[in-house]
Amino acid sequence: MGKQVEPMIDLELIRSTLVDGLSAHLEIPVMEIHTETATPYPFITYSFRGPIVFPSNTPVVTFIPAEGDEAGEEMTERHTEQPTFRIRFSSCSDQQMESIEYALRMHDWFRTIGRDRLKQEANVVVVQAGKIKGRDRQMDSAWERRHRFYVTFRTVSVVDMNQTAIQTVNWN
């Protein structure tokens, strides 16, 4: 049986492209939602939110001959699909208007500059940037002003398996 030699979805590349791009565009910190550090306002949080949805049809399968194998005995069996997944983004501030402004700027980034950057650098397409909703929360005696939305993405999932070609078939 074949052996998997490549990750299906490069989540770390996707994550770092998102974080680096948003942080550079907004000029504020972008961090995973459960980061334990106390960060001064304003900042952006994100969280991968399931499910990762794979198409119901069978993956596309292609066979690629191994380099330098003139006899054609070794090959790579490549399974390719295009799953979708969602990430929740929240703009956090102690000021209402500041939180809204960063949420709008972030939403614009996903629909313009970020859309191109993600496609070119991480092989991810923005399918939809959803509705921005207010989600303020009280923290002791102060309020944290939050505006969040979900972004649906589509990417390519590739699984490569090394295979040995069948040279002879015995019909007996």
Coordinates of C-alpha atoms in Angstrom, one line a residue:
M1 CA 0.0 0.0 0.0
G2 CA 1.1 3.6 -0.6
K3 CA 2.6 5.9 1.9
Q4 CA 1.4 9.5 2.5
V5 CA 4.3 11.9 1.8
E6 CA 2.6 15.3 1.8
P7 CA 0.1 17.0 4.1
M8 CA -3.5 17.4 2.8
I9 CA -4.0 21.0 3.8
D10 CA -1.2 23.3 4.8
L11 CA -3.0 25.0 7.7
E12 CA 0.1 26.6 9.1
L13 CA 0.8 28.3 5.7
I14 CA -2.8 29.5 5.6
R15 CA -2.7 30.7 9.2
S16 CA 0.6 32.6 8.8
T17 CA -0.5 34.2 5.6
L18 CA -3.7 35.4 7.2
V19 CA -2.0 36.7 10.4
D20 CA 0.9 38.4 8.6
G21 CA -1.3 40.0 6.0
L22 CA -4.0 41.3 8.3
S23 CA -1.5 42.5 10.9
A24 CA 0.5 44.4 8.2
H25 CA -2.7 45.9 6.7
L26 CA -4.3 46.9 10.0
E27 CA -1.1 47.7 11.9
I28 CA -2.4 46.0 15.1
P29 CA -1.8 42.6 16.6
V30 CA -3.7 39.5 15.2
M31 CA -3.7 36.5 17.5
E32 CA -5.5 33.2 18.1
I33 CA -8.6 33.7 20.3
H34 CA -7.2 31.8 23.3
T35 CA -3.8 33.5 23.5
E36 CA -3.0 34.0 27.2
T37 CA -1.1 37.3 26.9
A38 CA -2.6 40.6 28.0
T39 CA -2.6 42.7 24.8
P40 CA -3.5 46.3 24.8
Y41 CA -6.4 47.4 22.6
P42 CA -7.1 47.4 19.7
F43 CA -6.4 43.9 18.5
I44 CA -7.9 41.1 16.2
T45 CA -8.6 37.6 17.2
Y46 CA -9.3 34.6 15.0
S47 CA -10.5 31.0 15.5
F48 CA -10.8 28.1 13.1
R49 CA -14.4 27.1 13.3
G50 CA -15.5 23.7 11.9
P51 CA -16.4 21.9 10.0
I52 CA -14.0 21.4 7.2
V53 CA -16.3 20.3 4.4
F54 CA -15.0 18.0 1.7
P55 CA -16.9 17.7 -1.6
S56 CA -19.2 14.6 -1.7
N57 CA -17.8 13.5 -5.0
T58 CA -14.6 11.3 -5.4
P59 CA -11.3 13.1 -5.4
V60 CA -9.5 13.6 -8.7
V61 CA -6.8 11.0 -9.0
T62 CA -3.7 11.4 -11.2
F63 CA -0.6 9.3 -11.5
I64 CA 2.8 11.0 -11.7
P65 CA 5.9 9.0 -12.7
A66 CA 8.8 9.3 -10.3
E67 CA 11.8 11.4 -11.5
G68 CA 14.6 9.3 -12.8
D69 CA 12.6 6.1 -13.0
E70 CA 12.8 5.2 -16.7
A71 CA 11.3 1.8 -16.1
G72 CA 8.1 3.4 -14.8
E73 CA 8.0 1.2 -11.7
E74 CA 7.6 4.0 -9.1
M75 CA 4.9 6.7 -9.3
T76 CA 3.0 9.1 -7.1
E77 CA -0.8 8.6 -6.8
R78 CA -2.2 12.1 -6.2
H79 CA -5.7 12.7 -4.8
T80 CA -6.9 16.3 -5.1
E81 CA -10.0 17.9 -3.6
Q82 CA -11.3 21.4 -2.8
P83 CA -12.7 21.6 0.7
T84 CA -14.1 24.6 2.4
F85 CA -13.6 25.8 6.0
R86 CA -14.5 28.8 8.1
I87 CA -12.6 31.1 10.4
R88 CA -14.1 33.6 12.8
F89 CA -12.5 37.0 13.1
S90 CA -13.2 39.5 15.9
S91 CA -12.1 43.2 16.2
C92 CA -11.6 44.0 19.9
S93 CA -11.3 47.5 21.4
D94 CA -12.4 49.5 24.4
Q95 CA -13.9 52.0 22.0
Q96 CA -17.1 51.2 20.0
M97 CA -16.2 53.1 16.9
E98 CA -12.6 51.8 16.8
S99 CA -13.9 48.2 17.0
I100 CA -16.3 48.9 14.1
E101 CA -13.7 50.6 12.0
Y102 CA -11.2 47.7 12.3
A103 CA -13.9 45.2 11.6
L104 CA -14.8 47.1 8.4
R105 CA -11.2 47.4 7.3
M106 CA -10.6 43.7 7.9
H107 CA -13.8 42.8 6.0
D108 CA -12.5 45.0 3.1
W109 CA -9.1 43.3 3.2
F110 CA -10.7 39.9 2.7
R111 CA -12.7 41.2 -0.3
T112 CA -9.8 43.0 -2.0
I113 CA -6.0 42.9 -1.1
G114 CA -6.2 39.9 1.1
R115 CA -8.2 37.9 -1.5
D116 CA -5.3 38.2 -3.9
R117 CA -2.6 37.7 -1.3
L118 CA -4.2 34.5 0.0
K119 CA -4.7 33.1 -3.5
Q120 CA -1.1 33.8 -4.5
E121 CA 0.7 32.9 -1.3
A122 CA -1.4 30.2 0.4
N123 CA -3.5 28.7 -2.4
V124 CA -6.7 29.8 -0.6
V125 CA -9.8 31.5 -2.1
V126 CA -12.1 33.7 -0.1
V127 CA -15.6 32.3 -0.8
Q128 CA -17.5 34.7 1.4
A129 CA -16.9 37.3 4.1
G130 CA -20.1 37.2 6.2
K131 CA -22.1 39.7 8.1
I132 CA -20.4 41.9 10.7
K133 CA -22.1 41.5 14.1
G134 CA -21.6 43.3 17.4
R135 CA -20.6 41.0 20.3
D136 CA -19.6 43.3 23.2
R137 CA -18.9 41.8 26.5
Q138 CA -18.5 43.1 30.0
M139 CA -15.1 42.5 31.6
D140 CA -15.3 43.4 35.3
S141 CA -16.5 47.0 35.3
A142 CA -15.5 47.8 31.7
W143 CA -16.8 46.8 28.3
E144 CA -14.8 45.1 25.6
R145 CA -16.3 46.2 22.2
R146 CA -16.2 43.4 19.7
H147 CA -17.4 43.1 16.1
R148 CA -17.0 39.8 14.5
F149 CA -17.7 37.9 11.2
Y150 CA -17.0 34.6 9.6
V151 CA -15.0 34.1 6.4
T152 CA -15.5 31.0 4.4
F153 CA -12.5 29.8 2.4
R154 CA -11.8 27.1 -0.2
T155 CA -8.4 25.5 -0.6
V156 CA -6.8 22.5 -2.4
S157 CA -6.3 19.3 -0.4
V158 CA -3.6 17.2 -2.0
V159 CA -2.6 13.7 -0.7
D160 CA 0.4 12.1 -2.4
M161 CA 1.1 8.4 -2.0
N162 CA 4.1 6.5 -3.4
Q163 CA 3.0 3.5 -5.4
T164 CA 4.7 0.7 -7.2
A165 CA 3.3 0.1 -10.7
I166 CA 1.9 -3.4 -11.5
Q167 CA 4.1 -4.7 -14.4
T168 CA 2.5 -8.1 -15.0
V169 CA -1.0 -9.4 -14.4
N170 CA -1.6 -13.2 -14.0
W171 CA -5.1 -14.1 -15.2
N172 CA -5.0 -17.7 -13.9

